[in-house]
Short mmCIF file of C-alpha atoms in Angstrom, two decimals:
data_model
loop_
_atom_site.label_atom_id
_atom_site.label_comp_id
_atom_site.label_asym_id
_atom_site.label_seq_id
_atom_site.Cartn_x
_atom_site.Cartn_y
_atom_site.Cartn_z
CA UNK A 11 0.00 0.00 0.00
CA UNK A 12 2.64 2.44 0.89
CA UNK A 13 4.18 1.56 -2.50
CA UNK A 14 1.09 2.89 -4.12
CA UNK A 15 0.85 5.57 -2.07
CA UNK A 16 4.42 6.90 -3.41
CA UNK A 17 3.31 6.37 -6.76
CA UNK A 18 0.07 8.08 -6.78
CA UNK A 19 2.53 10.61 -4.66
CA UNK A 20 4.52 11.34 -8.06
CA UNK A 21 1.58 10.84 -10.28
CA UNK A 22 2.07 7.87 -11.79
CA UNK A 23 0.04 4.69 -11.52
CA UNK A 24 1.15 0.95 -11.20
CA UNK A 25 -1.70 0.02 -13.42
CA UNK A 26 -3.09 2.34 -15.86
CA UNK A 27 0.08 3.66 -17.76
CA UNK A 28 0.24 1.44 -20.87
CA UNK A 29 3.44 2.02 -21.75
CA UNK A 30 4.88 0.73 -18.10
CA UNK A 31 3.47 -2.36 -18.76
CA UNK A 32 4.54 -5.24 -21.13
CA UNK A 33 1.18 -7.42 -21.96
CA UNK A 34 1.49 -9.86 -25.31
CA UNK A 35 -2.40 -9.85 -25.17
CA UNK A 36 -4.05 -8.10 -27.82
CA UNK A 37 -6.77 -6.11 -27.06
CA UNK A 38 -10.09 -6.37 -28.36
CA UNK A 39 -10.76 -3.72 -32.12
CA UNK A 40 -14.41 -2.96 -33.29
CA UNK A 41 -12.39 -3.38 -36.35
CA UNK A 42 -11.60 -7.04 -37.87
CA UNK A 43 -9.20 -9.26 -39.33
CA UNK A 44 -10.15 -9.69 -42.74
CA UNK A 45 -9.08 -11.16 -46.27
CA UNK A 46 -9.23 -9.41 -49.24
CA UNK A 47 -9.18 -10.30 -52.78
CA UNK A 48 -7.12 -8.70 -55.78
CA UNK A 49 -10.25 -7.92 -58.49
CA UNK A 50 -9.97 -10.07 -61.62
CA UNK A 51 -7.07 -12.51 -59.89
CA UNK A 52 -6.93 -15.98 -57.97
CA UNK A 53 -5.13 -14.15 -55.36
CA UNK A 54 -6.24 -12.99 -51.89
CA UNK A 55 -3.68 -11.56 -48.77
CA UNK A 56 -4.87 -11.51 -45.19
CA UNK A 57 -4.88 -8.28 -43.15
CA UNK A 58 -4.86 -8.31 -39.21
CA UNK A 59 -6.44 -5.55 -37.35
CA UNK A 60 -4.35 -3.45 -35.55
CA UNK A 61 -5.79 -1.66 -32.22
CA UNK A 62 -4.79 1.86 -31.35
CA UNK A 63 -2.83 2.66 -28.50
CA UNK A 64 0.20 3.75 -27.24
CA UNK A 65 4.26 2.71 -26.98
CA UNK A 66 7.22 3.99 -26.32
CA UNK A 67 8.67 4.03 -29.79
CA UNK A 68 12.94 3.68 -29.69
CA UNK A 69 15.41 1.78 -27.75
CA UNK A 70 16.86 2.90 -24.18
CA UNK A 71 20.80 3.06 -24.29
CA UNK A 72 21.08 0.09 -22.37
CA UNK A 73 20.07 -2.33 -25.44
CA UNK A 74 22.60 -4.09 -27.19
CA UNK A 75 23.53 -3.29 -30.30
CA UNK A 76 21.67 0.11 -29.99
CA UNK A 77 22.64 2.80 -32.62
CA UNK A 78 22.29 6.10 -32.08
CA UNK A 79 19.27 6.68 -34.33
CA UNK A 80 17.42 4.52 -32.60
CA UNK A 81 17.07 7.94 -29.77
CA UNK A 82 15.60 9.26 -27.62
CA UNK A 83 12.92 7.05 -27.04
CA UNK A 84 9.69 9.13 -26.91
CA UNK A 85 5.78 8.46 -26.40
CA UNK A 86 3.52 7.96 -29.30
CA UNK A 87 -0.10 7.61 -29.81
CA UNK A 88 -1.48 5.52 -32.97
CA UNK A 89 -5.00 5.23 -34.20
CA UNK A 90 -6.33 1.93 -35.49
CA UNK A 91 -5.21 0.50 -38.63
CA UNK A 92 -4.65 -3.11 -40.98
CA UNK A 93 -1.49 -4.85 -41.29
CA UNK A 94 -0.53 -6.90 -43.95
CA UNK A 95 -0.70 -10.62 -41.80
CA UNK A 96 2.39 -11.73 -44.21
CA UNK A 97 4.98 -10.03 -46.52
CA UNK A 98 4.08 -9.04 -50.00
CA UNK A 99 4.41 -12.42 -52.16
CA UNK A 100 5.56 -12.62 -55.85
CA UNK A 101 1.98 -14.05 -56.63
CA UNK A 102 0.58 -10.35 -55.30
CA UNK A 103 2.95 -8.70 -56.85
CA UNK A 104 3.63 -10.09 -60.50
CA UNK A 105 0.23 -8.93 -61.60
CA UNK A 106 1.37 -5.38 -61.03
CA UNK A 107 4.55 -6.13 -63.09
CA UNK A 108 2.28 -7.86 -65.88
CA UNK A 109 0.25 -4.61 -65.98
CA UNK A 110 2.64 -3.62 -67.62
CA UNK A 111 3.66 -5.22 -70.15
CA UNK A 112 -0.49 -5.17 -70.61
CA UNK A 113 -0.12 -2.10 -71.04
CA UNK A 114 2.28 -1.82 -73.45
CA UNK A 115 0.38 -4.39 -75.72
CA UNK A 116 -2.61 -2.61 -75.88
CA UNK A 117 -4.85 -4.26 -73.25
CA UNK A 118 -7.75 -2.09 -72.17
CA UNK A 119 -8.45 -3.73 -68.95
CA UNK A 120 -5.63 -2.36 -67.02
CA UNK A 121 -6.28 -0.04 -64.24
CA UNK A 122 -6.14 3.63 -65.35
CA UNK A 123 -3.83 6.32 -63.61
CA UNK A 124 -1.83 4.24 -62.45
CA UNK A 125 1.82 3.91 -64.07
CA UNK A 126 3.82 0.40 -63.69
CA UNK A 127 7.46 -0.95 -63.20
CA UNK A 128 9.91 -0.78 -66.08
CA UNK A 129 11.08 -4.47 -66.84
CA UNK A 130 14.02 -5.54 -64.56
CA UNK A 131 17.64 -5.57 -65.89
CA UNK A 132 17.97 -9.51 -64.81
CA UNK A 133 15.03 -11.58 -63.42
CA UNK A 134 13.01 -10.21 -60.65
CA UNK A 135 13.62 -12.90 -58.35
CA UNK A 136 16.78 -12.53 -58.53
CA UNK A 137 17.15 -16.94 -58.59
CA UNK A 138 15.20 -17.08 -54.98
CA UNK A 139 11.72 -18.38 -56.56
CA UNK A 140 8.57 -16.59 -57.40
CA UNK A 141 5.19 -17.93 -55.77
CA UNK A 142 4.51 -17.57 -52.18
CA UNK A 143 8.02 -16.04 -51.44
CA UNK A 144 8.48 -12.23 -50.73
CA UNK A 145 8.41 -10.29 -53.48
CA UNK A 146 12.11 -8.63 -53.39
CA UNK A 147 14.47 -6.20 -54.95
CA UNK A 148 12.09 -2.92 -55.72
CA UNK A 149 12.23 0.68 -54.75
CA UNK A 150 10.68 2.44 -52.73
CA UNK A 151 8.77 3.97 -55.34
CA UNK A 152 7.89 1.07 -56.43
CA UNK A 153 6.55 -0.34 -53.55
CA UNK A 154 4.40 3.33 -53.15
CA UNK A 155 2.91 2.62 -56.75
CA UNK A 156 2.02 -1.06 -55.76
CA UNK A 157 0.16 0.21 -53.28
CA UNK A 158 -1.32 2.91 -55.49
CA UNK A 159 -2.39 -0.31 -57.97
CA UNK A 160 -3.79 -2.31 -55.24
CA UNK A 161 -5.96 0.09 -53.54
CA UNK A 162 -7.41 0.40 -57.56
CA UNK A 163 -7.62 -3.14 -57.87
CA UNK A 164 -9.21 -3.99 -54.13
CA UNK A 165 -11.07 -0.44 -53.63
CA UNK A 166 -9.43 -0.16 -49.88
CA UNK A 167 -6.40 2.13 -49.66
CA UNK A 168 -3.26 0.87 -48.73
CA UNK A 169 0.09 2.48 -48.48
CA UNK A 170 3.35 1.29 -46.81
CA UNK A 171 2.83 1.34 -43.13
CA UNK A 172 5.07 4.68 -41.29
CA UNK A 173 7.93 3.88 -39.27
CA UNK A 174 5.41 3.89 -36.15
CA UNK A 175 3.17 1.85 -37.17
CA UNK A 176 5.90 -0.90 -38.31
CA UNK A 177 7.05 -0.65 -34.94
CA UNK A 178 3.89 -0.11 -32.73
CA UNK A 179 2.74 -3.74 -34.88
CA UNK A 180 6.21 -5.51 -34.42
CA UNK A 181 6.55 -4.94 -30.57
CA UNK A 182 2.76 -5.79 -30.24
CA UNK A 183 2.47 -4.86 -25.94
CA UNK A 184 6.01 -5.38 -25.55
CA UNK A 185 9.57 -3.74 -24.30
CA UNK A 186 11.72 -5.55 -24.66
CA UNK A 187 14.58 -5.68 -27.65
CA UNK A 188 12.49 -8.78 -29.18
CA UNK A 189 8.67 -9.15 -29.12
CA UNK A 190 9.44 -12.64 -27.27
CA UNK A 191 12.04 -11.43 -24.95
CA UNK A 192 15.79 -10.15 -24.67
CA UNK A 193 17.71 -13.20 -25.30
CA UNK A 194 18.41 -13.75 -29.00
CA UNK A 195 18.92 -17.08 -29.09
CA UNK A 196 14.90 -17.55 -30.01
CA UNK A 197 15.50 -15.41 -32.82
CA UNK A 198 16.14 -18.54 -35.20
CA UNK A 199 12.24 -19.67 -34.31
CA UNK A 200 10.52 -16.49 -35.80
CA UNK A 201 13.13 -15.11 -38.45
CA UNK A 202 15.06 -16.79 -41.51
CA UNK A 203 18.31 -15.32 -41.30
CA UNK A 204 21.80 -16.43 -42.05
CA UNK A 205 22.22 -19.41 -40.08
CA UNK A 206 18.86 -20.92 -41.17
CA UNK A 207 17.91 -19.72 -44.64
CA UNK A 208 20.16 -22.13 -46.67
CA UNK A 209 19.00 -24.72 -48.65
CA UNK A 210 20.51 -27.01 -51.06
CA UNK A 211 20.11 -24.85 -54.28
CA UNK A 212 20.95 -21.94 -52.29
CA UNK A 213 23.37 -23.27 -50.01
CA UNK A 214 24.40 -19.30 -48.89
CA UNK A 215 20.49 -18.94 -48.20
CA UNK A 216 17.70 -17.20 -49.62
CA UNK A 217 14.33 -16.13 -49.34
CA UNK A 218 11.68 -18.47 -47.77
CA UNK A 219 7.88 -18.58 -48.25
CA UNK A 220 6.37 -16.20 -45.95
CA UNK A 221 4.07 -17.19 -42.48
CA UNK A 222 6.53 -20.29 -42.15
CA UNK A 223 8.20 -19.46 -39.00
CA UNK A 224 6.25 -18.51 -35.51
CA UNK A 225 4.27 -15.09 -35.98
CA UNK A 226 4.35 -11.97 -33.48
CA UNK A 227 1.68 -12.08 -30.34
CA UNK A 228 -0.43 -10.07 -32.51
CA UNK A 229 -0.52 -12.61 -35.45
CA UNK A 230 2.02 -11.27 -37.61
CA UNK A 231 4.62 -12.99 -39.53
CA UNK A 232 8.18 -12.49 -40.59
CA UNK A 233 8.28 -9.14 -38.69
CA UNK A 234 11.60 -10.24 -38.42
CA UNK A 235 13.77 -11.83 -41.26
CA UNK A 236 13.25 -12.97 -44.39
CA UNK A 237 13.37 -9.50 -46.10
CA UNK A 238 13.60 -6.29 -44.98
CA UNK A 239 10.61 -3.66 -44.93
CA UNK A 240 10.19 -0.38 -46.35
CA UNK A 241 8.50 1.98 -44.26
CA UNK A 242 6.37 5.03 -45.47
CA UNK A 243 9.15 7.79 -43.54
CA UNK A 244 11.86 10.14 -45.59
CA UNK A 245 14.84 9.12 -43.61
CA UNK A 246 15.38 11.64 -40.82
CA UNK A 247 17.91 11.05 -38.52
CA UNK A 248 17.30 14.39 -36.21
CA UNK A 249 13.65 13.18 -36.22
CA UNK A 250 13.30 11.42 -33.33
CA UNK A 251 15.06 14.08 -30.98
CA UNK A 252 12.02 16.75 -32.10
CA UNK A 253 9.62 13.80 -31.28
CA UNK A 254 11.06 13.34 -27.62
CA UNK A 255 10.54 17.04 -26.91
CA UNK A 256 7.18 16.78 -26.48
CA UNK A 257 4.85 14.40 -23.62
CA UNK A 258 3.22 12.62 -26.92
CA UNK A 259 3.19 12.01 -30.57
CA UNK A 260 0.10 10.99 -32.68
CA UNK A 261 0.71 9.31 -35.29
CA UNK A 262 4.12 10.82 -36.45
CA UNK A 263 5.03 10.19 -40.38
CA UNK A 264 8.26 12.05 -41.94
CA UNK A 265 6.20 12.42 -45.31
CA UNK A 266 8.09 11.02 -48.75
CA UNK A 267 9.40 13.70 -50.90
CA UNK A 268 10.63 13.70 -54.29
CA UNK A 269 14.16 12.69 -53.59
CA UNK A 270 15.28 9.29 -54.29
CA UNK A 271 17.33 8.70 -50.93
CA UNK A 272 16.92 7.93 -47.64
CA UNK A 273 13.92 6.16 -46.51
CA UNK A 274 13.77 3.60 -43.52
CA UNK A 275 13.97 -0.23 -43.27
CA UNK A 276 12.91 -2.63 -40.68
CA UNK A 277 13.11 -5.91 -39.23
CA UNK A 278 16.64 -7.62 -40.74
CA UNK A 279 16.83 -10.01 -43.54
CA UNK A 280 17.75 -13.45 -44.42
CA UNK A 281 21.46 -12.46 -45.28
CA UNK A 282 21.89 -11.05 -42.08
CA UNK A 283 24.17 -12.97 -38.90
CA UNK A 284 23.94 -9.71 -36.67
CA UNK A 285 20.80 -10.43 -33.88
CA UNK A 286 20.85 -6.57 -32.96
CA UNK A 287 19.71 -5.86 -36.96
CA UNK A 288 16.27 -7.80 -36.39
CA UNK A 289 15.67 -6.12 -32.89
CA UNK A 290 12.34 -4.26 -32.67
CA UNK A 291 13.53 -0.61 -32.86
CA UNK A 292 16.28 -1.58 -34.99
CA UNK A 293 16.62 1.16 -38.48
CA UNK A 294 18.28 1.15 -41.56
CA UNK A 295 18.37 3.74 -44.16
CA UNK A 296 18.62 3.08 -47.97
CA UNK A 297 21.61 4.44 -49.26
CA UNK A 298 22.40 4.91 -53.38
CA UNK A 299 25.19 1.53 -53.34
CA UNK A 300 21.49 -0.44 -53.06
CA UNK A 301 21.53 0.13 -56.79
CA UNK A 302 25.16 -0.28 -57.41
CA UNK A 303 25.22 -2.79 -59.68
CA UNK A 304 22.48 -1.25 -62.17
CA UNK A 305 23.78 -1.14 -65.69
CA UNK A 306 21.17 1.72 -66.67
CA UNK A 307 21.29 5.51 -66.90
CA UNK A 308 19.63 7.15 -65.66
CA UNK A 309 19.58 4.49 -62.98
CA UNK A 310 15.76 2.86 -62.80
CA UNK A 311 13.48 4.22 -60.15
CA UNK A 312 11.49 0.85 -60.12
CA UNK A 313 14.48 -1.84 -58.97
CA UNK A 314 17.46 -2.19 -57.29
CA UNK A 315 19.49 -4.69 -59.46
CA UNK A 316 20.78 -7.55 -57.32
CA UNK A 317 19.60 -6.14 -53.92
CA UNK A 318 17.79 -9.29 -52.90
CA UNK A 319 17.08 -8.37 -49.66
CA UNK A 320 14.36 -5.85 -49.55
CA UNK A 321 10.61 -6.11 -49.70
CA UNK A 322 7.33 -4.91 -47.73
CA UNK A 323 4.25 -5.26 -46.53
CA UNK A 324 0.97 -3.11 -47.08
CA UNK A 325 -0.89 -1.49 -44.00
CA UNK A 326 -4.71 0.59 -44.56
CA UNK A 327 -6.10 2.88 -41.96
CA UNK A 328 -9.40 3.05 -40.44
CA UNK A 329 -9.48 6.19 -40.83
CA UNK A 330 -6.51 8.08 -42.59
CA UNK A 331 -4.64 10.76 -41.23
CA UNK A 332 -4.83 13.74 -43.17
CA UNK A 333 -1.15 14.11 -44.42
CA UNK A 334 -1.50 10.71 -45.76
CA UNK A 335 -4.64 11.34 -47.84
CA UNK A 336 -4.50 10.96 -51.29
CA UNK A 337 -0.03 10.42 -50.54
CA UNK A 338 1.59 8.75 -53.91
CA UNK A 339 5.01 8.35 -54.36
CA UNK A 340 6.62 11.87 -56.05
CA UNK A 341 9.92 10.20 -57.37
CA UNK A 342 10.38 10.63 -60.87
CA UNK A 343 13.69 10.13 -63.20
CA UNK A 344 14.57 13.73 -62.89
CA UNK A 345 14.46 13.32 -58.77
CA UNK A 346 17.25 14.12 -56.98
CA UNK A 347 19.85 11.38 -56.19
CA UNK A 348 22.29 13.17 -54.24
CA UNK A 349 22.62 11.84 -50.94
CA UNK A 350 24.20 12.95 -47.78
CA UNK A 351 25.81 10.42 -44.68
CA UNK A 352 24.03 10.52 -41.71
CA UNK A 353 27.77 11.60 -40.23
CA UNK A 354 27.66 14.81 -42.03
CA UNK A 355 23.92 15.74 -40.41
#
């Protein structure tokens, strides 16, 4: 009692502060899981309704294998939103690519206002497989327009989800570096990653078909491994020190401009040995080597040759915020490609 006393004392409460406790139990939406189904194709992805709430979005100093832009940690407030249940597959995604090469023949059943990915310089898949695996090796842009294609073809929006909401999902109630704990050695059970992703074609690894490891508390899968995620957030290393500053956040978003570089990456990949990559708060920023090796110029603003490691998943708000409304990707072939180290901000 005299515990509670003190606490109540300072103001704070043992029980109702959401973001002192660590619960894996998701609470109950008025919004639903649901599946939806691409219009015109034998293909269907399952969303997973996400509740709104509030975390403490960052890692403290004390985690290993913290980087710097992972701080200060600061409060934010989410509404309620979807999130994809899996990565996007190849079978999701080819239809987008065949769109347009529709296009290009002629076909008048293509979804108008919408523009669609050059061909790749080498095959899209890079050698990892097509079907149920994650769709890999695109742009950010590309990913945006996806999006753009699938909210045409479905009716629902859906965007890339922001860095917040990629987080908020991933740590599902909890606070610790992992959504199953601080120990890494579990890792191997909910991520392919170097280690476990070989097989005997691909003896060095590769990509794995998604929801085949154990999912999140909340039902997601792959949050960590496999591929990497693009978020919706410009890259902003200084960002996060303007969020701390004040007692809450909702529903922060550093909004995609024209400019080719940065934007942020989550969860680790299945090339990666490092544990701290696939931790919860863990970020990485693309940088212009991504596209090193393509052959093209301009360089394309649909793929990034050979960079097998990257792909997404799709998020759609119950309500959208109104930055967001109507957002499509502003990258063109005349955006700017200059790009500055995070050392020299």
């Amino acid at each position: 009692m005299r515990f509670l006393f003190f606490l109540s004392f300072l103001g704070l409460s043992a029980f109702s502060n959401p973001l002192c406790a660590q619960s894996t139990t998701k609470p109950t939406t008025p919004h639903k899981d649901y599946t939806d189904q691409i219009k015109g194709l034998d293909v269907s992805f399952d969303m997973v309704a996400i509740p709104e709430g509030e975390f403490l979005m960052g890692s403290p100093e004390s985690e290993p294998g913290r980087k710097k832009n992972e701080g200060p940690q600061h409060k934010v407030k989410l509404k309620p939103y979807w999130m994809g249940k899996c990565e996007v597959t190849w079978d999701e995604f080819r239809p987008f690519m065949n769109t347009a090469i529709e296009a290009e023949a002629g076909d008048k059943d293509r979804v108008d206002g919408v523009t669609y990915p050059t061909k790749p310089y080498v095959p899209s898949d890079y050698g990892h497989g097509y079907g149920q695996k994650p769709a890999i090796c695109m742009t950010h842009h590309c990913a945006m327009e996806y999006c753009r294609w699938l909210s045409a073809k479905t009716g629902h929006t859906y965007r890339l989800p922001t860095e917040a909401e990629w987080e908020y999902a991933c740590r599902a109630g909890t606070t610790t570096a992992y959504f199953f704990g601080d120990d890494p050695k579990k890792l191997g059970d909910y991520a392919w990653m170097k280690g476990n992703s070989a097989e005997p074609e691909h003896e060095d690894g590769t990509t794995h078909k998604v929801g085949t490891k154990k999912p999140n508390p909340w039902g997601l899968y792959d949050m960590y491994g496999n591929v990497m995620e693009w978020t919706l957030d410009q890259y902003d290393p200084k960002a996060y020190a303007r969020y701390a500053k004040n007692p809450f956040v909702t529903c922060p978003v550093i909004v995609p401009t024209a400019d080719k570089w940065s934007h942020v990456t989550r969860g680790g990949n299945w090339k990666e040995s490092d544990p701290a990559a696939f931790r919860s708060a863990a970020r990485v920023n693309s940088k212009p080597d991504w596209m090193k090796h393509d052959p093209q110029e301009p360089r394309s603003i649909w793929w990034l040759t050979k960079f097998d490691k990257v792909g997404f998943r799709v998020v759609r708000a119950v309500v959208e915020q109104p930055e967001l409304k109507g957002l499509v990707s502003k990258v063109t072939k005349k955006s700017n490609d200059e790009y500055e180290d995070d050392d020299d901000k």
